PDB file of C-alpha atoms in Angstrom:
ATOM      1  CA  MET A   1      91.500 180.852  73.724  1.00  0.00           C
ATOM      2  CA  PRO A   2      92.847 180.340  77.288  1.00  0.00           C
ATOM      3  CA  GLU A   3      95.275 182.912  78.577  1.00  0.00           C
ATOM      4  CA  SER A   4      98.925 181.887  78.289  1.00  0.00           C
ATOM      5  CA  ILE A   5     100.513 180.893  81.564  1.00  0.00           C
ATOM      6  CA  THR A   6     103.627 182.916  82.354  1.00  0.00           C
ATOM      7  CA  GLN A   7     106.452 180.661  83.384  1.00  0.00           C
ATOM      8  CA  PRO A   8     108.061 181.717  86.748  1.00  0.00           C
ATOM      9  CA  VAL A   9     111.603 182.954  86.619  1.00  0.00           C
ATOM     10  CA  ARG A  10     114.159 181.214  88.782  1.00  0.00           C
ATOM     11  CA  HIS A  11     116.976 183.155  90.448  1.00  0.00           C
ATOM     12  CA  ILE A  12     120.180 181.085  90.470  1.00  0.00           C
ATOM     13  CA  LEU A  13     123.584 181.883  91.937  1.00  0.00           C
ATOM     14  CA  SER A  14     126.341 179.370  91.273  1.00  0.00           C
ATOM     15  CA  LEU A  15     128.979 179.199  94.064  1.00  0.00           C
ATOM     16  CA  SER A  16     132.455 178.148  93.213  1.00  0.00           C
ATOM     17  CA  GLY A  17     133.935 178.254  96.668  1.00  0.00           C
ATOM     18  CA  GLY A  18     135.778 181.470  95.704  1.00  0.00           C
ATOM     19  CA  LYS A  19     135.601 184.925  97.182  1.00  0.00           C
ATOM     20  CA  ASP A  20     133.591 186.673  94.445  1.00  0.00           C
ATOM     21  CA  SER A  21     130.673 184.294  94.161  1.00  0.00           C
ATOM     22  CA  ALA A  22     130.600 184.054  98.005  1.00  0.00           C
ATOM     23  CA  ALA A  23     130.571 187.810  98.402  1.00  0.00           C
ATOM     24  CA  LEU A  24     127.808 188.103  95.745  1.00  0.00           C
ATOM     25  CA  ALA A  25     125.627 185.576  97.648  1.00  0.00           C
ATOM     26  CA  ILE A  26     126.080 187.639 100.819  1.00  0.00           C
ATOM     27  CA  TYR A  27     125.400 190.885  98.993  1.00  0.00           C
ATOM     28  CA  LEU A  28     122.145 189.604  97.486  1.00  0.00           C
ATOM     29  CA  ARG A  29     120.914 187.537 100.356  1.00  0.00           C
ATOM     30  CA  ASP A  30     118.343 190.030 101.629  1.00  0.00           C
ATOM     31  CA  ARG A  31     117.680 191.559  98.241  1.00  0.00           C
ATOM     32  CA  ILE A  32     116.480 188.405  96.480  1.00  0.00           C
ATOM     33  CA  PRO A  33     114.780 186.115  98.995  1.00  0.00           C
ATOM     34  CA  ASP A  34     113.910 183.404  96.575  1.00  0.00           C
ATOM     35  CA  MET A  35     117.488 182.900  95.381  1.00  0.00           C
ATOM     36  CA  GLU A  36     118.685 179.341  94.684  1.00  0.00           C
ATOM     37  CA  TYR A  37     122.270 178.544  95.561  1.00  0.00           C
ATOM     38  CA  ILE A  38     124.106 175.740  93.776  1.00  0.00           C
ATOM     39  CA  PHE A  39     127.657 174.357  94.011  1.00  0.00           C
ATOM     40  CA  HIS A  40     128.979 172.115  91.203  1.00  0.00           C
ATOM     41  CA  ASP A  41     130.951 169.452  93.039  1.00  0.00           C
ATOM     42  CA  THR A  42     133.667 167.950  90.896  1.00  0.00           C
ATOM     43  CA  ASP A  43     134.796 165.613  93.718  1.00  0.00           C
ATOM     44  CA  LYS A  44     138.288 167.076  93.093  1.00  0.00           C
ATOM     45  CA  GLU A  45     137.881 170.210  95.238  1.00  0.00           C
ATOM     46  CA  LEU A  46     140.219 171.247  98.014  1.00  0.00           C
ATOM     47  CA  PRO A  47     139.142 170.437 101.566  1.00  0.00           C
ATOM     48  CA  ASP A  48     139.233 174.178 102.152  1.00  0.00           C
ATOM     49  CA  THR A  49     136.604 174.692  99.412  1.00  0.00           C
ATOM     50  CA  TYR A  50     134.118 172.298 101.102  1.00  0.00           C
ATOM     51  CA  GLU A  51     134.794 174.001 104.438  1.00  0.00           C
ATOM     52  CA  TYR A  52     134.060 177.414 102.897  1.00  0.00           C
ATOM     53  CA  ILE A  53     130.831 176.251 101.222  1.00  0.00           C
ATOM     54  CA  ASP A  54     129.586 174.889 104.542  1.00  0.00           C
ATOM     55  CA  ARG A  55     130.499 178.129 106.330  1.00  0.00           C
ATOM     56  CA  LEU A  56     128.602 180.108 103.648  1.00  0.00           C
ATOM     57  CA  GLU A  57     125.584 177.829 103.844  1.00  0.00           C
ATOM     58  CA  ASP A  58     125.259 178.526 107.578  1.00  0.00           C
ATOM     59  CA  TYR A  59     125.435 182.248 106.953  1.00  0.00           C
ATOM     60  CA  LEU A  60     122.874 182.273 104.143  1.00  0.00           C
ATOM     61  CA  GLY A  61     120.416 180.166 106.158  1.00  0.00           C
ATOM     62  CA  LYS A  62     119.461 178.294 103.020  1.00  0.00           C
ATOM     63  CA  LYS A  63     120.636 175.031 101.542  1.00  0.00           C
ATOM     64  CA  ILE A  64     123.287 175.120  98.910  1.00  0.00           C
ATOM     65  CA  VAL A  65     122.381 172.435  96.370  1.00  0.00           C
ATOM     66  CA  ARG A  66     125.316 170.256  95.472  1.00  0.00           C
ATOM     67  CA  THR A  67     125.145 169.171  91.903  1.00  0.00           C
ATOM     68  CA  THR A  68     127.270 166.568  90.190  1.00  0.00           C
ATOM     69  CA  PHE A  69     127.984 165.757  86.569  1.00  0.00           C
ATOM     70  CA  GLY A  70     126.853 162.142  86.742  1.00  0.00           C
ATOM     71  CA  THR A  71     130.172 160.396  86.350  1.00  0.00           C
ATOM     72  CA  THR A  72     133.766 160.952  87.567  1.00  0.00           C
ATOM     73  CA  PHE A  73     136.779 162.923  86.408  1.00  0.00           C
ATOM     74  CA  ASP A  74     138.554 159.642  85.850  1.00  0.00           C
ATOM     75  CA  ASP A  75     135.765 158.357  83.561  1.00  0.00           C
ATOM     76  CA  LEU A  76     135.920 161.610  81.549  1.00  0.00           C
ATOM     77  CA  LEU A  77     139.683 161.345  81.360  1.00  0.00           C
ATOM     78  CA  ARG A  78     139.375 157.896  79.873  1.00  0.00           C
ATOM     79  CA  MET A  79     136.773 159.148  77.474  1.00  0.00           C
ATOM     80  CA  TYR A  80     139.274 161.737  76.220  1.00  0.00           C
ATOM     81  CA  GLY A  81     142.000 159.168  75.810  1.00  0.00           C
ATOM     82  CA  GLY A  82     144.062 160.276  78.776  1.00  0.00           C
ATOM     83  CA  MET A  83     144.413 163.848  77.550  1.00  0.00           C
ATOM     84  CA  LEU A  84     144.615 166.032  80.594  1.00  0.00           C
ATOM     85  CA  PRO A  85     142.545 169.272  80.375  1.00  0.00           C
ATOM     86  CA  SER A  86     144.452 172.433  79.557  1.00  0.00           C
ATOM     87  CA  ASN A  87     143.738 176.011  78.489  1.00  0.00           C
ATOM     88  CA  HIS A  88     143.520 174.533  74.956  1.00  0.00           C
ATOM     89  CA  ARG A  89     141.422 171.493  75.949  1.00  0.00           C
ATOM     90  CA  ARG A  90     138.994 172.820  78.608  1.00  0.00           C
ATOM     91  CA  TRP A  91     136.690 169.821  78.494  1.00  0.00           C
ATOM     92  CA  CYS A  92     136.664 169.795  82.289  1.00  0.00           C
ATOM     93  CA  THR A  93     134.852 173.143  82.583  1.00  0.00           C
ATOM     94  CA  ARG A  94     132.259 172.179  79.999  1.00  0.00           C
ATOM     95  CA  ALA A  95     131.602 168.664  81.292  1.00  0.00           C
ATOM     96  CA  MET A  96     131.994 169.196  85.008  1.00  0.00           C
ATOM     97  CA  LYS A  97     130.591 172.756  85.465  1.00  0.00           C
ATOM     98  CA  LEU A  98     128.636 174.231  82.594  1.00  0.00           C
ATOM     99  CA  GLU A  99     126.679 171.146  81.478  1.00  0.00           C
ATOM    100  CA  PRO A 100     125.556 170.264  85.027  1.00  0.00           C
ATOM    101  CA  PHE A 101     124.485 173.828  85.518  1.00  0.00           C
ATOM    102  CA  GLU A 102     122.365 173.807  82.302  1.00  0.00           C
ATOM    103  CA  LYS A 103     120.893 170.426  83.293  1.00  0.00           C
ATOM    104  CA  TYR A 104     119.955 171.743  86.628  1.00  0.00           C
ATOM    105  CA  ILE A 105     118.184 174.743  85.096  1.00  0.00           C
ATOM    106  CA  GLY A 106     116.474 172.698  82.386  1.00  0.00           C
ATOM    107  CA  ASP A 107     114.140 174.695  80.190  1.00  0.00           C
ATOM    108  CA  THR A 108     112.825 177.018  82.924  1.00  0.00           C
ATOM    109  CA  ASN A 109     113.500 180.738  82.643  1.00  0.00           C
ATOM    110  CA  CYS A 110     116.393 181.703  84.801  1.00  0.00           C
ATOM    111  CA  ILE A 111     118.388 184.738  85.860  1.00  0.00           C
ATOM    112  CA  ASN A 112     121.941 183.665  86.550  1.00  0.00           C
ATOM    113  CA  TYR A 113     123.816 185.974  88.976  1.00  0.00           C
ATOM    114  CA  VAL A 114     127.531 186.110  88.179  1.00  0.00           C
ATOM    115  CA  GLY A 115     130.169 187.540  90.459  1.00  0.00           C
ATOM    116  CA  ILE A 116     132.285 189.460  87.934  1.00  0.00           C
ATOM    117  CA  ARG A 117     133.552 192.611  89.637  1.00  0.00           C
ATOM    118  CA  ALA A 118     133.544 196.156  88.372  1.00  0.00           C
ATOM    119  CA  ASP A 119     137.278 196.187  88.086  1.00  0.00           C
ATOM    120  CA  GLU A 120     137.458 193.080  85.927  1.00  0.00           C
ATOM    121  CA  ASP A 121     137.528 193.161  82.116  1.00  0.00           C
ATOM    122  CA  ARG A 122     136.185 189.665  81.267  1.00  0.00           C
ATOM    123  CA  VAL A 123     132.961 187.990  80.292  1.00  0.00           C
ATOM    124  CA  GLY A 124     133.184 184.594  82.009  1.00  0.00           C
ATOM    125  CA  TYR A 125     132.177 181.090  80.999  1.00  0.00           C
ATOM    126  CA  ILE A 126     128.464 181.857  80.533  1.00  0.00           C
ATOM    127  CA  SER A 127     125.677 179.650  79.203  1.00  0.00           C
ATOM    128  CA  HIS A 128     124.204 180.847  75.896  1.00  0.00           C
ATOM    129  CA  LYS A 129     120.908 178.987  76.258  1.00  0.00           C
ATOM    130  CA  PRO A 130     118.083 181.465  75.520  1.00  0.00           C
ATOM    131  CA  ASN A 131     116.228 180.734  78.745  1.00  0.00           C
ATOM    132  CA  ILE A 132     119.233 181.641  80.864  1.00  0.00           C
ATOM    133  CA  LYS A 133     120.026 185.330  81.355  1.00  0.00           C
ATOM    134  CA  ALA A 134     123.291 186.311  83.035  1.00  0.00           C
ATOM    135  CA  VAL A 135     123.428 189.453  85.143  1.00  0.00           C
ATOM    136  CA  PHE A 136     126.399 191.075  86.855  1.00  0.00           C
ATOM    137  CA  PRO A 137     125.383 192.940  90.040  1.00  0.00           C
ATOM    138  CA  PHE A 138     128.917 193.864  91.126  1.00  0.00           C
ATOM    139  CA  ARG A 139     129.668 195.369  87.796  1.00  0.00           C
ATOM    140  CA  GLU A 140     126.341 197.283  87.756  1.00  0.00           C
ATOM    141  CA  ASP A 141     126.898 198.554  91.268  1.00  0.00           C
ATOM    142  CA  GLY A 142     130.559 199.424  90.914  1.00  0.00           C
ATOM    143  CA  ILE A 143     131.875 196.868  93.439  1.00  0.00           C
ATOM    144  CA  ASP A 144     135.513 196.075  92.962  1.00  0.00           C
ATOM    145  CA  TYR A 145     138.094 193.808  94.667  1.00  0.00           C
ATOM    146  CA  GLU A 146     138.264 196.010  97.840  1.00  0.00           C
ATOM    147  CA  GLY A 147     134.426 196.041  97.871  1.00  0.00           C
ATOM    148  CA  VAL A 148     134.374 192.219  97.780  1.00  0.00           C
ATOM    149  CA  GLN A 149     136.903 192.057 100.621  1.00  0.00           C
ATOM    150  CA  LYS A 150     134.766 194.474 102.681  1.00  0.00           C
ATOM    151  CA  ILE A 151     131.611 192.358 102.195  1.00  0.00           C
ATOM    152  CA  LEU A 152     133.387 189.201 103.301  1.00  0.00           C
ATOM    153  CA  ARG A 153     135.028 190.912 106.224  1.00  0.00           C
ATOM    154  CA  GLU A 154     131.890 192.561 107.525  1.00  0.00           C
ATOM    155  CA  SER A 155     129.843 189.383 107.166  1.00  0.00           C
ATOM    156  CA  GLY A 156     132.354 187.472 109.226  1.00  0.00           C
ATOM    157  CA  ILE A 157     132.728 184.879 106.461  1.00  0.00           C
ATOM    158  CA  GLY A 158     136.176 186.153 105.472  1.00  0.00           C
ATOM    159  CA  MET A 159     138.325 185.058 102.561  1.00  0.00           C
ATOM    160  CA  PRO A 160     138.444 181.423 101.466  1.00  0.00           C
ATOM    161  CA  PRO A 161     140.786 179.341 103.724  1.00  0.00           C
ATOM    162  CA  TYR A 162     143.108 178.411 100.895  1.00  0.00           C
ATOM    163  CA  THR A 163     144.148 182.036 100.428  1.00  0.00           C
ATOM    164  CA  GLU A 164     145.906 181.769 103.788  1.00  0.00           C
ATOM    165  CA  TRP A 165     148.477 179.449 102.369  1.00  0.00           C
ATOM    166  CA  GLY A 166     148.936 181.154  99.022  1.00  0.00           C
ATOM    167  CA  ARG A 167     146.334 179.767  96.552  1.00  0.00           C
ATOM    168  CA  THR A 168     144.460 182.329  94.554  1.00  0.00           C
ATOM    169  CA  ARG A 169     141.574 180.362  93.017  1.00  0.00           C
ATOM    170  CA  SER A 170     138.854 177.805  93.808  1.00  0.00           C
ATOM    171  CA  GLY A 171     138.269 174.838  91.557  1.00  0.00           C
ATOM    172  CA  CYS A 172     139.927 171.456  91.297  1.00  0.00           C
ATOM    173  CA  PHE A 173     143.126 170.998  93.269  1.00  0.00           C
ATOM    174  CA  PHE A 174     144.960 170.068  90.059  1.00  0.00           C
ATOM    175  CA  CYS A 175     143.690 173.024  88.027  1.00  0.00           C
ATOM    176  CA  PHE A 176     146.034 173.700  85.171  1.00  0.00           C
ATOM    177  CA  TYR A 177     145.581 177.408  85.576  1.00  0.00           C
ATOM    178  CA  GLN A 178     147.567 177.344  88.784  1.00  0.00           C
ATOM    179  CA  GLN A 179     150.714 179.352  88.951  1.00  0.00           C
ATOM    180  CA  LYS A 180     153.766 177.223  89.615  1.00  0.00           C
ATOM    181  CA  ILE A 181     154.123 178.827  93.121  1.00  0.00           C
ATOM    182  CA  GLU A 182     150.561 177.448  93.780  1.00  0.00           C
ATOM    183  CA  TRP A 183     151.731 173.972  92.857  1.00  0.00           C
ATOM    184  CA  VAL A 184     154.492 174.398  95.364  1.00  0.00           C
ATOM    185  CA  ARG A 185     152.100 175.571  98.032  1.00  0.00           C
ATOM    186  CA  LEU A 186     149.827 172.637  97.228  1.00  0.00           C
ATOM    187  CA  LYS A 187     152.682 170.174  97.784  1.00  0.00           C
ATOM    188  CA  GLN A 188     153.485 171.868 101.092  1.00  0.00           C
ATOM    189  CA  GLN A 189     149.878 172.095 102.337  1.00  0.00           C
ATOM    190  CA  TYR A 190     148.332 168.883 100.848  1.00  0.00           C
ATOM    191  CA  PRO A 191     151.183 166.522  99.712  1.00  0.00           C
ATOM    192  CA  HIS A 192     148.737 163.659  99.125  1.00  0.00           C
ATOM    193  CA  LEU A 193     146.756 165.777  96.623  1.00  0.00           C
ATOM    194  CA  TYR A 194     150.005 166.755  94.852  1.00  0.00           C
ATOM    195  CA  GLU A 195     150.870 163.088  94.604  1.00  0.00           C
ATOM    196  CA  GLU A 196     147.354 162.372  93.172  1.00  0.00           C
ATOM    197  CA  ALA A 197     147.850 165.099  90.552  1.00  0.00           C
ATOM    198  CA  LYS A 198     151.274 163.798  89.669  1.00  0.00           C
ATOM    199  CA  ALA A 199     149.889 160.311  89.140  1.00  0.00           C
ATOM    200  CA  TYR A 200     147.723 161.597  86.225  1.00  0.00           C
ATOM    201  CA  GLU A 201     150.866 162.493  84.285  1.00  0.00           C
ATOM    202  CA  LYS A 202     151.325 159.224  82.432  1.00  0.00           C
ATOM    203  CA  PRO A 203     151.263 158.045  78.800  1.00  0.00           C
ATOM    204  CA  ASN A 204     147.824 158.291  77.262  1.00  0.00           C
ATOM    205  CA  ARG A 205     146.329 155.282  75.487  1.00  0.00           C
ATOM    206  CA  VAL A 206     145.834 157.050  72.127  1.00  0.00           C
ATOM    207  CA  ASN A 207     149.448 157.779  71.074  1.00  0.00           C
ATOM    208  CA  GLY A 208     151.475 157.231  74.222  1.00  0.00           C
ATOM    209  CA  ASN A 209     152.239 160.884  74.705  1.00  0.00           C
ATOM    210  CA  ILE A 210     152.405 162.232  78.266  1.00  0.00           C
ATOM    211  CA  PHE A 211     150.394 165.325  79.161  1.00  0.00           C
ATOM    212  CA  TYR A 212     151.448 167.508  82.027  1.00  0.00           C
ATOM    213  CA  TRP A 213     149.471 169.959  84.168  1.00  0.00           C
ATOM    214  CA  CYS A 214     152.210 172.596  83.877  1.00  0.00           C
ATOM    215  CA  LYS A 215     152.609 172.614  80.136  1.00  0.00           C
ATOM    216  CA  ASP A 216     156.022 170.928  79.505  1.00  0.00           C
ATOM    217  CA  GLU A 217     157.221 170.555  83.095  1.00  0.00           C
ATOM    218  CA  PRO A 218     156.243 167.362  84.950  1.00  0.00           C
ATOM    219  CA  LEU A 219     155.251 167.619  88.564  1.00  0.00           C
ATOM    220  CA  SER A 220     157.995 165.149  89.351  1.00  0.00           C
ATOM    221  CA  GLU A 221     160.497 167.797  88.172  1.00  0.00           C
ATOM    222  CA  LEU A 222     158.728 170.762  89.728  1.00  0.00           C
ATOM    223  CA  GLU A 223     158.842 169.154  93.142  1.00  0.00           C
ATOM    224  CA  LYS A 224     162.665 168.823  93.212  1.00  0.00           C
ATOM    225  CA  PRO A 225     164.155 170.913  96.078  1.00  0.00           C
ATOM    226  CA  GLU A 226     166.254 173.080  93.753  1.00  0.00           C
ATOM    227  CA  ARG A 227     163.321 173.730  91.438  1.00  0.00           C
ATOM    228  CA  ILE A 228     161.044 174.572  94.359  1.00  0.00           C
ATOM    229  CA  ALA A 229     163.672 177.021  95.652  1.00  0.00           C
ATOM    230  CA  GLU A 230     163.931 178.634  92.167  1.00  0.00           C
ATOM    231  CA  ILE A 231     160.132 179.075  91.935  1.00  0.00           C
ATOM    232  CA  ILE A 232     159.913 180.557  95.389  1.00  0.00           C
ATOM    233  CA  SER A 233     162.768 182.936  94.643  1.00  0.00           C
ATOM    234  CA  LYS A 234     161.080 184.099  91.439  1.00  0.00           C
ATOM    235  CA  TRP A 235     157.800 184.549  93.185  1.00  0.00           C
ATOM    236  CA  GLU A 236     159.429 186.619  95.921  1.00  0.00           C
ATOM    237  CA  MET A 237     161.047 188.882  93.360  1.00  0.00           C
ATOM    238  CA  GLN A 238     157.635 189.315  91.684  1.00  0.00           C
ATOM    239  CA  GLN A 239     156.147 190.424  94.976  1.00  0.00           C
ATOM    240  CA  ILE A 240     158.933 192.965  95.379  1.00  0.00           C
ATOM    241  CA  ARG A 241     158.293 194.354  91.972  1.00  0.00           C
ATOM    242  CA  GLN A 242     154.534 194.638  92.571  1.00  0.00           C
ATOM    243  CA  LYS A 243     155.076 196.465  95.821  1.00  0.00           C
ATOM    244  CA  GLN A 244     157.599 198.845  94.199  1.00  0.00           C
ATOM    245  CA  ASN A 245     155.250 199.514  91.253  1.00  0.00           C
ATOM    246  CA  GLN A 246     152.513 200.285  93.714  1.00  0.00           C
ATOM    247  CA  LYS A 247     154.749 202.761  95.476  1.00  0.00           C
ATOM    248  CA  ASN A 248     156.114 204.019  92.191  1.00  0.00           C
ATOM    249  CA  LEU A 249     159.668 203.476  93.328  1.00  0.00           C
ATOM    250  CA  PRO A 250     162.671 202.437  91.255  1.00  0.00           C
ATOM    251  CA  LEU A 251     163.003 198.720  90.691  1.00  0.00           C
ATOM    252  CA  VAL A 252     166.108 197.454  92.553  1.00  0.00           C
ATOM    253  CA  THR A 253     165.859 193.852  91.402  1.00  0.00           C
ATOM    254  CA  THR A 254     164.650 192.126  88.258  1.00  0.00           C
ATOM    255  CA  LEU A 255     162.534 189.210  87.397  1.00  0.00           C
ATOM    256  CA  ALA A 256     165.089 187.546  85.058  1.00  0.00           C
ATOM    257  CA  GLY A 257     163.830 184.111  83.964  1.00  0.00           C
ATOM    258  CA  LEU A 258     160.214 184.593  85.083  1.00  0.00           C
ATOM    259  CA  THR A 259     158.292 182.734  82.394  1.00  0.00           C
ATOM    260  CA  VAL A 260     154.876 183.462  81.125  1.00  0.00           C
ATOM    261  CA  ASP A 261     153.378 180.312  82.711  1.00  0.00           C
ATOM    262  CA  GLU A 262     154.469 181.519  86.120  1.00  0.00           C
ATOM    263  CA  GLN A 263     152.562 184.802  85.752  1.00  0.00           C
ATOM    264  CA  PRO A 264     149.115 185.168  87.254  1.00  0.00           C
ATOM    265  CA  SER A 265     146.275 183.830  84.960  1.00  0.00           C
ATOM    266  CA  SER A 266     142.655 184.778  84.761  1.00  0.00           C
ATOM    267  CA  GLY A 267     141.862 181.143  84.645  1.00  0.00           C
ATOM    268  CA  CYS A 268     138.597 179.378  84.394  1.00  0.00           C
ATOM    269  CA  MET A 269     135.768 181.793  85.017  1.00  0.00           C
ATOM    270  CA  ILE A 270     133.109 179.457  86.255  1.00  0.00           C
ATOM    271  CA  CYS A 271     135.593 177.768  88.526  1.00  0.00           C
ATOM    272  CA  HIS A 272     137.550 180.409  90.326  1.00  0.00           C
ATOM    273  CA  LEU A 273     134.983 183.158  91.045  1.00  0.00           C
TER     274      LEU A 273
END
């Protein structure tokens, strides 16, 4: 009988436009020369994200393949009867990120390099197809948040541009995992994108209910001057508390009224790396 032909293994690194996946690509650039880089473009990314991906592509010296999910967010939204995605209805991650990734891989054997750091206690939104094996180089090599910052700084790539105006994650500009302070910053930085997100908050065609990005608070309420001032005030108090905790000093102010949905969230793993 003829000898069996061993299928070559592909090395794939998905880039989200975030700091961790960018740092991992830089970290592995000279270690794995046949790496394939892909970016799942939802067409709802921030301009900052596209800029960062282009900057990273120049540094890597290799094309970053832009994949799409074959339709549009609006088409998917109609398919789901107008139900906006949420942490309980994460159809966006599956349809716009994971499924395009698996389609791109096909049935070939693949090692998927994931940018989960050593200081993170999470698994991520990982494919469970038997031909796709996820590996975590940062975790294996003990690289934490400070290590990621060092890699980005020394490479000259730096942190993603959106971090300069207060956003903590990559992904769609209307991501429901955003903190409310991030919605405020979005309105300040990209008011037209805030308006686009707000326009999605309308009665759905199934039962007429209205779904909101921020749980039960419409963006039309969140953008009111007095509400923005309140959100900023609470966020500033949170920063004071964090700094005092780091210095192990007595807390001189409180976070009265800070709700759970305004706390930082781990969010969508495949989106915000």
